[in-house]
Amino acid sequence: MELLEVKNLSKHYKAFDLQNISFTLPKGYIMGYVGPNGSGKSTTLNLITNICKCSEGEIRINGISCEEDAVAYKEQIGYIGDEFYFPDNFKVKNIRQVLHNFYPTFSAKKFDGFLQRWNLPEKKPIMDFSRGMKVMLMFASVLSRDTKLMVLDEATNGLDPVMRTEILGLLQEYVMDGERSVIFSTHILSDLEQIADYIYFIHQGRTVLYDAKDELIENYLLVKGEKSAVSAKLEKALIGVIDNAYGFEALLPSDQAGLLGNDFQYEKPNIDQIVVHYIKDGR
Amino acid sequence: MRAIYFMLIDYIKVKRQLYLMPLFIVIALFMWGQGFSILMSFSYMIFVAIIFSTAPFGACKKEDAGFLVLLPSTTAHRVIGRFLYGMSLAGFAVVCSGIFIVNAQMMGKGIEAWTIAVGLVLLAFCLLLITMEFLILYLIGENLAPQLLGIVRVAPAMTSYFAMMYVMDGKKGNISDSSEGLSILHQMGGEMMQVGLIAIAAALLIWAAAIVICVKVTAKRDYV
């Protein structure tokens, strides 16, 4: 069953348009939402969380739209952003109280457990927390209640590798019961390589790629070789040709592998390479 | 209930400013002790309430949306919570003045019905000003420039204070039947107490209408 359904989502700004974004995310899966800066990643996530209102389209979590039942819709979301979102003068006890007031499933015991696990000081003003502590406090606030969809907007930015690894583990643990899902926007594509089941690639407000991660990797080849050996037919099929000191590097759809002959080297690309070549291609 | 929780969030957000409240109560008490009318002390508390009522708008940051807007609630809950916060400050001024009045009664100083009636009109005026401030701030947008917020915060409070001085004429705010301000209220017809109650009812109606407008405006707005 689909946990998140996004249909024909559009948002119009003066200088930017998000156009016709559609995807579904089944229960128990992690989706990496990727794209260059300004591509519309945060806009999409803000529309899903209802921080922004869409110009057109529809979003449903577990079949519920925010227009139908805002309380039930928002109860299912756990959001962690790039920016620390608790008001500056809040203390940990204030966060605990607010969560207790608003979320019937909030467990103060779980919350305190996370504070202890990550050594988050109760008394210290949260505005004096380090970046890592702030991120972990946001995670504590989300994981201490029963959410269904975790929305992460570049939440791992600026964290050291140890902390990032811990967060990736948390996300895998989160979806393990098969009832919850994660949509995760990040520039650190190696993180997605480890945990994502689906990749949605957006560029200039439009969908470029959307597929299961393994399918995506299977569907392309990373081709390297001398540019002079490229035939006209192959040149047309190559995606995002990047010239370098040794010739060129580009993506090629796997079903076009027959065009390569023996003049080129090729291998399976990683997500990072697929994204870079598609951005270069500008399609 | 969720609206009340939002009101409590506003209190947490501005609690550092509210720490100054006891100081203002002491000043109001001092004014009263110096022979000023209870209405002058009440006017002063209302002045303070109007100033503090807009404090949560100044404490809004765009980044907070990730937490506050995502709390399971509707736009109406958030807006009503903010309006309840404003009203609670007016209520605070009433409670303080009520304590002064009870204290005065215990000391054998009678409070005339006139005073209560004028107090009701002042309270209605206070609610109206807070409502207008909130309406302006919601229409312009919650995350507005600090300079503009400063004007919206101070100008109505100053206006109200001078208006009250005008109504009460004398330097010490000692009210009498012949005062010019009261004669205006007399011309409004009926007993003063009725005028006071009608003023409160009208202020509450406007307060409710303003909430509806603010909910409609805010519901369409993006938070970031």
Short mmCIF file of C-alpha atoms in Angstrom, two decimals:
data_model
loop_
_atom_site.label_atom_id
_atom_site.label_comp_id
_atom_site.label_asym_id
_atom_site.label_seq_id
_atom_site.Cartn_x
_atom_site.Cartn_y
_atom_site.Cartn_z
CA MET A 1 0.00 0.00 0.00
CA GLU A 2 1.15 3.53 -0.79
CA LEU A 3 1.97 5.69 2.21
CA LEU A 4 2.65 8.91 0.32
CA GLU A 5 0.87 9.85 -2.90
CA VAL A 6 1.85 13.00 -4.75
CA LYS A 7 -0.17 13.79 -7.87
CA ASN A 8 0.53 16.54 -10.42
CA LEU A 9 2.01 18.84 -7.82
CA SER A 10 2.79 22.36 -9.00
CA LYS A 11 3.87 25.52 -7.28
CA HIS A 12 4.31 28.81 -9.08
CA TYR A 13 6.66 31.53 -7.86
CA LYS A 14 7.75 34.64 -9.73
CA ALA A 15 11.16 33.24 -10.59
CA PHE A 16 10.57 29.52 -10.27
CA ASP A 17 7.98 26.92 -11.14
CA LEU A 18 7.67 23.46 -9.72
CA GLN A 19 5.81 21.52 -12.38
CA ASN A 20 3.78 18.33 -12.36
CA ILE A 21 5.59 16.37 -9.71
CA SER A 22 4.02 12.94 -9.27
CA PHE A 23 5.22 9.94 -7.33
CA THR A 24 4.18 7.37 -4.77
CA LEU A 25 6.13 5.98 -1.86
CA PRO A 26 5.06 2.58 -0.53
CA LYS A 27 5.11 1.73 3.16
CA GLY A 28 8.44 0.53 4.48
CA TYR A 29 10.62 2.27 1.90
CA ILE A 30 13.07 5.15 1.75
CA MET A 31 13.04 7.63 -1.13
CA GLY A 32 15.99 9.86 -1.93
CA TYR A 33 14.81 13.17 -3.33
CA VAL A 34 17.76 14.65 -5.17
CA GLY A 35 18.68 17.53 -7.39
CA PRO A 36 21.00 20.53 -7.58
CA ASN A 37 20.50 23.67 -5.47
CA GLY A 38 17.35 25.53 -6.47
CA SER A 39 15.87 22.53 -8.27
CA GLY A 40 12.72 22.45 -6.12
CA LYS A 41 13.59 19.81 -3.51
CA SER A 42 12.77 21.92 -0.46
CA THR A 43 9.71 23.36 -2.21
CA THR A 44 8.34 19.85 -2.73
CA LEU A 45 9.04 18.86 0.86
CA ASN A 46 7.48 22.11 2.13
CA LEU A 47 4.38 21.29 0.10
CA ILE A 48 4.26 17.78 1.55
CA THR A 49 4.53 19.17 5.09
CA ASN A 50 2.00 21.90 4.22
CA ILE A 51 4.41 24.66 5.23
CA CYS A 52 3.67 25.96 1.72
CA LYS A 53 0.42 25.66 -0.22
CA CYS A 54 0.47 24.05 -3.64
CA SER A 55 -0.85 25.90 -6.68
CA GLU A 56 -2.15 22.64 -8.18
CA GLY A 57 -2.10 18.98 -7.34
CA GLU A 58 -2.81 16.69 -4.47
CA ILE A 59 -0.86 15.11 -1.62
CA ARG A 60 -2.10 12.25 0.55
CA ILE A 61 -0.48 10.48 3.45
CA ASN A 62 -2.13 7.15 4.22
CA GLY A 63 -5.02 8.32 2.05
CA ILE A 64 -5.60 11.54 4.02
CA SER A 65 -5.07 14.99 2.55
CA CYS A 66 -4.31 18.03 4.70
CA GLU A 67 -7.45 19.76 3.42
CA GLU A 68 -9.60 16.86 4.62
CA ASP A 69 -8.12 16.51 8.09
CA ALA A 70 -5.17 18.75 8.95
CA VAL A 71 -4.71 17.28 12.42
CA ALA A 72 -4.62 13.62 11.31
CA TYR A 73 -2.40 14.52 8.32
CA LYS A 74 0.17 16.38 10.40
CA GLU A 75 0.21 13.79 13.19
CA GLN A 76 1.69 11.34 10.70
CA ILE A 77 4.60 13.56 9.70
CA GLY A 78 7.97 13.78 11.38
CA TYR A 79 9.95 16.62 9.81
CA ILE A 80 13.63 17.36 10.20
CA GLY A 81 14.97 20.31 8.27
CA ASP A 82 18.31 21.82 7.45
CA GLU A 83 17.45 24.72 9.78
CA PHE A 84 16.91 24.22 13.50
CA TYR A 85 13.22 24.90 13.95
CA PHE A 86 12.63 25.12 17.68
CA PRO A 87 12.15 28.71 18.86
CA ASP A 88 15.41 30.10 20.24
CA ASN A 89 14.25 30.66 23.79
CA PHE A 90 12.71 27.21 24.17
CA LYS A 91 14.27 24.82 26.63
CA VAL A 92 14.19 21.04 26.33
CA LYS A 93 11.40 20.94 28.93
CA ASN A 94 9.31 23.32 26.79
CA ILE A 95 9.71 21.07 23.75
CA ARG A 96 8.70 18.06 25.84
CA GLN A 97 5.61 19.92 27.10
CA VAL A 98 4.51 21.10 23.65
CA LEU A 99 4.95 17.62 22.16
CA HIS A 100 2.97 16.17 25.05
CA ASN A 101 0.16 18.70 24.49
CA PHE A 102 -0.16 18.17 20.76
CA TYR A 103 0.72 14.54 20.05
CA PRO A 104 -1.36 11.80 21.68
CA THR A 105 1.32 9.23 20.80
CA PHE A 106 4.21 11.22 22.30
CA SER A 107 6.19 9.28 24.90
CA ALA A 108 8.16 11.44 27.36
CA LYS A 109 10.00 8.27 28.40
CA LYS A 110 11.20 7.64 24.86
CA PHE A 111 12.11 11.32 24.45
CA ASP A 112 14.17 11.30 27.66
CA GLY A 113 15.76 8.03 26.53
CA PHE A 114 16.97 9.69 23.33
CA LEU A 115 18.26 12.71 25.28
CA GLN A 116 20.33 10.36 27.44
CA ARG A 117 21.47 8.24 24.50
CA TRP A 118 22.79 11.28 22.65
CA ASN A 119 23.99 13.20 25.72
CA LEU A 120 21.72 16.17 25.08
CA PRO A 121 21.80 18.43 28.12
CA GLU A 122 18.40 19.21 29.63
CA LYS A 123 19.40 22.50 31.25
CA LYS A 124 21.53 24.06 28.53
CA PRO A 125 19.67 26.64 26.38
CA ILE A 126 18.99 24.93 23.05
CA MET A 127 20.27 27.95 21.12
CA ASP A 128 23.72 27.07 22.52
CA PHE A 129 23.55 23.49 21.22
CA SER A 130 26.05 22.46 18.53
CA ARG A 131 24.73 21.67 15.01
CA GLY A 132 24.94 17.95 15.77
CA MET A 133 23.06 18.33 19.06
CA LYS A 134 20.35 20.37 17.37
CA VAL A 135 19.84 17.71 14.69
CA MET A 136 19.70 14.95 17.30
CA LEU A 137 17.18 16.96 19.34
CA MET A 138 14.98 17.22 16.24
CA PHE A 139 15.32 13.46 15.78
CA ALA A 140 14.44 12.86 19.43
CA SER A 141 11.28 14.95 19.02
CA VAL A 142 10.24 12.93 15.95
CA LEU A 143 11.22 9.43 17.09
CA SER A 144 9.49 9.77 20.46
CA ARG A 145 6.06 9.67 18.83
CA ASP A 146 4.30 7.45 16.31
CA THR A 147 4.83 9.10 12.94
CA LYS A 148 4.32 7.35 9.62
CA LEU A 149 6.30 9.53 7.24
CA MET A 150 9.65 11.06 8.06
CA VAL A 151 10.53 14.03 5.89
CA LEU A 152 14.19 15.02 5.93
CA ASP A 153 15.28 18.16 4.14
CA GLU A 154 19.08 18.06 4.00
CA ALA A 155 19.07 17.12 7.65
CA THR A 156 22.51 15.52 7.54
CA ASN A 157 24.26 18.61 6.16
CA GLY A 158 27.22 19.71 8.25
CA LEU A 159 27.32 16.55 10.34
CA ASP A 160 30.44 14.48 10.85
CA PRO A 161 30.57 10.98 9.26
CA VAL A 162 30.00 9.20 12.60
CA MET A 163 26.80 11.13 13.27
CA ARG A 164 25.65 10.70 9.65
CA THR A 165 26.17 6.97 9.89
CA GLU A 166 24.12 6.88 13.10
CA ILE A 167 21.30 8.80 11.41
CA LEU A 168 21.31 6.47 8.41
CA GLY A 169 21.00 3.57 10.83
CA LEU A 170 18.08 5.31 12.55
CA LEU A 171 16.28 5.75 9.24
CA GLN A 172 16.68 2.08 8.35
CA GLU A 173 15.42 1.13 11.81
CA TYR A 174 12.48 3.52 11.35
CA VAL A 175 11.14 1.78 8.22
CA MET A 176 11.93 -1.73 9.43
CA ASP A 177 8.38 -2.53 10.61
CA GLY A 178 7.07 -2.01 7.07
CA GLU A 179 4.53 0.58 8.17
CA ARG A 180 6.61 3.74 7.89
CA SER A 181 8.51 5.48 5.14
CA VAL A 182 11.12 8.18 4.68
CA ILE A 183 11.55 10.86 2.03
CA PHE A 184 15.03 12.21 2.25
CA SER A 185 16.53 15.15 0.38
CA THR A 186 20.30 15.46 0.48
CA HIS A 187 23.34 16.50 -1.50
CA ILE A 188 25.37 13.70 0.03
CA LEU A 189 24.44 11.06 -2.51
CA SER A 190 26.66 8.41 -0.96
CA ASP A 191 24.16 8.43 1.94
CA LEU A 192 21.36 7.60 -0.47
CA GLU A 193 23.47 4.91 -2.08
CA GLN A 194 23.45 3.16 1.29
CA ILE A 195 19.82 3.41 2.31
CA ALA A 196 17.47 4.63 -0.46
CA ASP A 197 15.08 2.23 -2.19
CA TYR A 198 13.78 4.82 -4.65
CA ILE A 199 15.40 7.84 -6.24
CA TYR A 200 13.48 10.86 -7.44
CA PHE A 201 15.67 13.27 -9.36
CA ILE A 202 14.39 16.77 -9.96
CA HIS A 203 16.03 19.56 -11.96
CA GLN A 204 14.71 23.09 -12.58
CA GLY A 205 11.38 22.16 -11.05
CA ARG A 206 10.81 19.18 -13.33
CA THR A 207 11.12 15.44 -12.94
CA VAL A 208 14.23 14.00 -14.55
CA LEU A 209 14.32 10.48 -13.18
CA TYR A 210 12.15 8.45 -10.88
CA ASP A 211 12.78 4.79 -10.30
CA ALA A 212 13.88 2.15 -7.83
CA LYS A 213 17.54 2.80 -7.03
CA ASP A 214 18.72 -0.64 -8.19
CA GLU A 215 16.76 -0.32 -11.42
CA LEU A 216 18.27 3.07 -12.03
CA ILE A 217 21.79 1.76 -11.60
CA GLU A 218 20.99 -1.23 -13.84
CA ASN A 219 19.49 1.01 -16.51
CA TYR A 220 22.67 3.00 -17.20
CA LEU A 221 26.29 2.48 -18.04
CA LEU A 222 29.11 4.88 -17.32
CA VAL A 223 31.10 5.05 -20.54
CA LYS A 224 34.69 6.30 -20.88
CA GLY A 225 36.89 6.54 -23.95
CA GLU A 226 38.32 8.62 -26.78
CA LYS A 227 35.95 11.13 -28.20
CA SER A 228 37.17 10.54 -31.72
CA ALA A 229 35.81 6.98 -31.56
CA VAL A 230 32.24 8.11 -30.87
CA SER A 231 29.87 7.48 -33.78
CA ALA A 232 27.05 9.91 -34.60
CA LYS A 233 24.48 7.39 -33.36
CA LEU A 234 26.33 6.87 -30.10
CA GLU A 235 26.79 10.61 -29.60
CA LYS A 236 23.04 11.04 -29.78
CA ALA A 237 22.49 8.34 -27.17
CA LEU A 238 25.11 9.57 -24.67
CA ILE A 239 23.88 11.56 -21.70
CA GLY A 240 25.90 14.38 -20.12
CA VAL A 241 29.20 14.11 -21.92
CA ILE A 242 32.05 15.45 -19.78
CA ASP A 243 35.41 15.96 -21.46
CA ASN A 244 38.51 15.20 -19.44
CA ALA A 245 42.24 14.69 -19.91
CA TYR A 246 41.72 11.07 -20.99
CA GLY A 247 38.88 11.62 -23.43
CA PHE A 248 35.29 11.75 -22.24
CA GLU A 249 32.90 10.27 -19.71
CA ALA A 250 29.13 9.96 -20.18
CA LEU A 251 26.08 7.91 -19.31
CA LEU A 252 24.47 5.55 -21.73
CA PRO A 253 21.16 3.74 -21.32
CA SER A 254 21.96 0.04 -20.82
CA ASP A 255 19.69 -0.96 -23.70
CA GLN A 256 21.95 1.02 -26.03
CA ALA A 257 25.08 -0.92 -24.99
CA GLY A 258 25.24 -2.46 -28.45
CA LEU A 259 26.45 0.89 -29.81
CA LEU A 260 29.68 0.70 -27.83
CA GLY A 261 31.64 -2.00 -29.66
CA ASN A 262 35.15 -2.59 -28.31
CA ASP A 263 36.43 0.99 -28.28
CA PHE A 264 35.12 2.05 -24.87
CA GLN A 265 35.35 1.15 -21.21
CA TYR A 266 32.14 0.93 -19.28
CA GLU A 267 30.91 0.13 -15.80
CA LYS A 268 27.85 0.50 -13.59
CA PRO A 269 27.50 4.09 -12.43
CA ASN A 270 26.67 5.16 -8.90
CA ILE A 271 23.83 7.55 -8.08
CA ASP A 272 26.23 10.48 -7.82
CA GLN A 273 27.48 9.88 -11.38
CA ILE A 274 23.97 9.49 -12.78
CA VAL A 275 22.92 12.79 -11.19
CA VAL A 276 26.06 14.66 -12.31
CA HIS A 277 25.71 13.53 -15.92
CA TYR A 278 22.01 14.33 -16.05
CA ILE A 279 22.67 17.82 -14.67
CA LYS A 280 25.42 18.26 -17.23
CA ASP A 281 23.05 17.10 -19.94
CA GLY A 282 20.44 19.63 -18.86
CA ARG A 283 17.53 17.44 -19.98
CA MET B 1 -7.90 23.06 23.45
CA ARG B 2 -5.25 23.21 20.73
CA ALA B 3 -5.82 26.97 20.51
CA ILE B 4 -5.07 27.23 24.23
CA TYR B 5 -1.89 25.22 23.71
CA PHE B 6 -0.86 27.72 21.02
CA MET B 7 -1.53 30.53 23.48
CA LEU B 8 0.79 28.78 25.95
CA ILE B 9 3.46 28.52 23.22
CA ASP B 10 3.19 32.28 22.74
CA TYR B 11 3.72 32.74 26.46
CA ILE B 12 6.85 30.56 26.32
CA LYS B 13 8.15 32.50 23.31
CA VAL B 14 7.83 35.89 25.00
CA LYS B 15 8.43 34.88 28.60
CA ARG B 16 11.60 36.98 28.87
CA GLN B 17 9.60 40.09 28.10
CA LEU B 18 6.87 39.04 30.49
CA TYR B 19 9.39 38.89 33.32
CA LEU B 20 9.02 42.70 33.32
CA MET B 21 5.32 42.44 34.17
CA PRO B 22 5.73 42.60 37.98
CA LEU B 23 7.60 45.89 37.53
CA PHE B 24 4.61 47.38 35.71
CA ILE B 25 2.23 46.13 38.40
CA VAL B 26 4.38 47.85 41.02
CA ILE B 27 4.26 51.09 39.01
CA ALA B 28 0.45 50.83 38.73
CA LEU B 29 0.24 50.20 42.48
CA PHE B 30 2.53 53.15 43.11
CA MET B 31 0.34 55.42 40.95
CA TRP B 32 -2.71 54.33 42.87
CA GLY B 33 -0.89 54.81 46.19
CA GLN B 34 0.00 58.34 45.13
CA GLY B 35 -3.67 59.27 44.97
CA PHE B 36 -4.35 58.60 41.31
CA SER B 37 -7.75 57.15 40.44
CA ILE B 38 -8.04 53.37 40.11
CA LEU B 39 -8.91 54.11 36.48
CA MET B 40 -5.50 55.66 35.94
CA SER B 41 -3.86 52.50 37.25
CA PHE B 42 -6.17 50.43 35.04
CA SER B 43 -5.36 52.62 32.03
CA TYR B 44 -1.70 52.09 32.72
CA MET B 45 -2.15 48.30 32.91
CA ILE B 46 -4.10 48.41 29.65
CA PHE B 47 -1.27 50.39 28.08
CA VAL B 48 1.12 47.64 29.17
CA ALA B 49 -1.24 44.89 27.91
CA ILE B 50 -1.47 46.49 24.46
CA ILE B 51 2.31 46.83 24.23
CA PHE B 52 2.92 43.21 25.25
CA SER B 53 0.10 41.72 23.20
CA THR B 54 2.07 41.92 19.95
CA ALA B 55 5.28 40.48 21.41
CA PRO B 56 4.75 36.98 19.87
CA PHE B 57 4.75 38.52 16.38
CA GLY B 58 8.25 39.83 17.06
CA ALA B 59 9.31 36.39 18.26
CA CYS B 60 8.30 34.69 14.96
CA LYS B 61 11.07 33.27 12.79
CA LYS B 62 10.55 31.64 9.43
CA GLU B 63 12.49 28.59 10.59
CA ASP B 64 10.01 28.02 13.44
CA ALA B 65 7.47 26.93 10.82
CA GLY B 66 9.09 23.47 10.68
CA PHE B 67 7.96 22.95 14.25
CA LEU B 68 4.97 25.21 14.93
CA VAL B 69 3.15 24.89 11.60
CA LEU B 70 3.63 21.13 11.65
CA LEU B 71 2.02 20.70 15.06
CA PRO B 72 -1.22 18.77 14.47
CA SER B 73 -3.63 21.67 14.22
CA THR B 74 -5.45 23.92 11.82
CA THR B 75 -4.76 27.53 10.89
CA ALA B 76 -7.75 28.48 13.05
CA HIS B 77 -6.14 26.89 16.12
CA ARG B 78 -2.98 28.92 15.64
CA VAL B 79 -4.76 32.22 14.99
CA ILE B 80 -7.27 31.79 17.81
CA GLY B 81 -4.39 30.88 20.13
CA ARG B 82 -2.68 34.18 19.27
CA PHE B 83 -5.90 36.14 19.81
CA LEU B 84 -6.46 34.36 23.13
CA TYR B 85 -2.96 35.39 24.15
CA GLY B 86 -3.86 39.04 23.41
CA MET B 87 -7.14 38.75 25.26
CA SER B 88 -5.48 37.08 28.24
CA LEU B 89 -3.23 40.13 28.67
CA ALA B 90 -6.30 42.38 28.74
CA GLY B 91 -7.72 39.95 31.29
CA PHE B 92 -4.53 40.28 33.28
CA ALA B 93 -5.02 44.07 33.45
CA VAL B 94 -8.60 43.47 34.66
CA VAL B 95 -7.48 40.98 37.33
CA CYS B 96 -4.78 43.36 38.62
CA SER B 97 -7.25 46.24 38.79
CA GLY B 98 -9.81 43.91 40.42
CA ILE B 99 -7.30 43.11 43.14
CA PHE B 100 -6.71 46.87 43.62
CA ILE B 101 -10.48 47.43 43.89
CA VAL B 102 -10.98 44.62 46.41
CA ASN B 103 -8.09 46.03 48.38
CA ALA B 104 -9.68 49.49 48.24
CA GLN B 105 -13.01 48.12 49.47
CA MET B 106 -11.24 46.40 52.35
CA MET B 107 -9.60 49.71 53.25
CA GLY B 108 -13.01 51.33 53.29
CA LYS B 109 -12.63 53.25 50.01
CA GLY B 110 -15.81 52.81 48.01
CA ILE B 111 -15.68 52.44 44.23
CA GLU B 112 -18.51 54.22 42.41
CA ALA B 113 -20.51 52.49 39.69
CA TRP B 114 -19.18 55.18 37.35
CA THR B 115 -15.71 53.85 37.78
CA ILE B 116 -16.69 50.30 36.86
CA ALA B 117 -18.66 51.51 33.84
CA VAL B 118 -15.78 53.62 32.53
CA GLY B 119 -13.47 50.69 33.23
CA LEU B 120 -15.63 48.51 30.95
CA VAL B 121 -15.41 51.10 28.18
CA LEU B 122 -11.64 51.23 28.62
CA LEU B 123 -11.47 47.44 28.49
CA ALA B 124 -13.53 47.38 25.29
CA PHE B 125 -11.20 50.01 23.84
CA CYS B 126 -8.20 47.87 24.81
CA LEU B 127 -9.67 44.76 23.16
CA LEU B 128 -10.47 46.73 20.06
CA LEU B 129 -6.92 48.08 19.78
CA ILE B 130 -5.37 44.66 20.31
CA THR B 131 -7.73 43.25 17.68
CA MET B 132 -6.80 45.98 15.19
CA GLU B 133 -3.08 45.45 15.82
CA PHE B 134 -3.43 41.70 15.24
CA LEU B 135 -5.48 42.29 12.12
CA ILE B 136 -2.82 44.60 10.68
CA LEU B 137 0.01 42.23 11.61
CA TYR B 138 -1.72 39.19 10.12
CA LEU B 139 -2.65 41.08 6.95
CA ILE B 140 0.91 42.36 6.45
CA GLY B 141 2.45 39.02 7.42
CA GLU B 142 3.74 37.64 10.67
CA ASN B 143 7.41 37.92 9.74
CA LEU B 144 7.49 41.66 9.23
CA ALA B 145 10.28 44.17 9.61
CA PRO B 146 11.18 45.04 13.23
CA GLN B 147 10.77 48.80 12.59
CA LEU B 148 7.22 48.35 11.32
CA LEU B 149 6.42 46.00 14.17
CA GLY B 150 7.75 48.65 16.58
CA ILE B 151 5.33 51.25 15.19
CA VAL B 152 2.36 48.87 15.25
CA ARG B 153 3.23 47.88 18.81
CA VAL B 154 3.72 51.32 20.33
CA ALA B 155 1.42 53.68 18.40
CA PRO B 156 -1.94 52.14 19.46
CA ALA B 157 -0.81 51.84 23.08
CA MET B 158 0.25 55.50 23.19
CA THR B 159 -3.00 56.54 21.47
CA SER B 160 -5.05 54.60 23.97
CA TYR B 161 -3.20 56.08 26.93
CA PHE B 162 -3.74 59.66 25.73
CA ALA B 163 -7.37 58.89 24.89
CA MET B 164 -7.87 57.68 28.43
CA MET B 165 -6.24 60.83 29.80
CA TYR B 166 -8.69 62.83 27.70
CA VAL B 167 -11.68 60.86 28.97
CA MET B 168 -10.59 61.30 32.54
CA ASP B 169 -9.70 64.98 32.30
CA GLY B 170 -8.01 65.79 35.63
CA LYS B 171 -4.33 65.34 36.18
CA LYS B 172 -4.84 62.56 38.67
CA GLY B 173 -7.57 60.97 36.63
CA ASN B 174 -10.20 61.80 39.21
CA ILE B 175 -13.38 61.33 37.33
CA SER B 176 -16.51 63.40 37.80
CA ASP B 177 -19.93 63.79 36.20
CA SER B 178 -18.84 67.05 34.67
CA SER B 179 -15.73 65.70 32.93
CA GLU B 180 -15.75 66.33 29.22
CA GLY B 181 -14.98 62.76 28.25
CA LEU B 182 -17.79 61.37 30.32
CA SER B 183 -20.23 63.84 28.91
CA ILE B 184 -19.51 62.29 25.50
CA LEU B 185 -20.38 58.88 26.91
CA HIS B 186 -23.54 60.39 28.39
CA GLN B 187 -24.54 61.59 24.95
CA MET B 188 -24.28 58.00 23.70
CA GLY B 189 -27.45 57.50 25.67
CA GLY B 190 -28.60 55.22 28.48
CA GLU B 191 -26.93 54.41 31.69
CA MET B 192 -23.15 54.35 31.77
CA MET B 193 -23.08 50.70 32.80
CA GLN B 194 -25.15 49.77 29.77
CA VAL B 195 -22.81 51.73 27.56
CA GLY B 196 -19.89 49.82 29.08
CA LEU B 197 -21.50 46.43 28.49
CA ILE B 198 -22.50 47.31 24.93
CA ALA B 199 -18.92 48.44 24.29
CA ILE B 200 -17.58 45.11 25.56
CA ALA B 201 -20.08 43.15 23.44
CA ALA B 202 -19.16 45.18 20.36
CA ALA B 203 -15.44 44.68 21.00
CA LEU B 204 -15.96 40.92 21.33
CA LEU B 205 -17.92 40.80 18.08
CA ILE B 206 -15.18 42.68 16.25
CA TRP B 207 -12.62 40.38 17.91
CA ALA B 208 -14.46 37.31 16.54
CA ALA B 209 -14.82 38.85 13.07
CA ALA B 210 -11.11 39.70 13.02
CA ILE B 211 -10.26 36.08 13.84
CA VAL B 212 -12.30 34.88 10.86
CA ILE B 213 -10.52 37.34 8.55
CA CYS B 214 -7.06 36.45 9.90
CA VAL B 215 -7.73 32.70 9.54
CA LYS B 216 -8.79 33.20 5.92
CA VAL B 217 -5.74 35.31 5.12
CA THR B 218 -3.28 33.03 6.91
CA ALA B 219 -4.72 29.79 5.49
CA LYS B 220 -3.70 30.88 1.98
CA ARG B 221 -0.23 32.01 2.96
CA ASP B 222 3.05 30.12 2.67
CA TYR B 223 5.13 30.09 5.83
CA VAL B 224 8.53 30.12 4.16
#
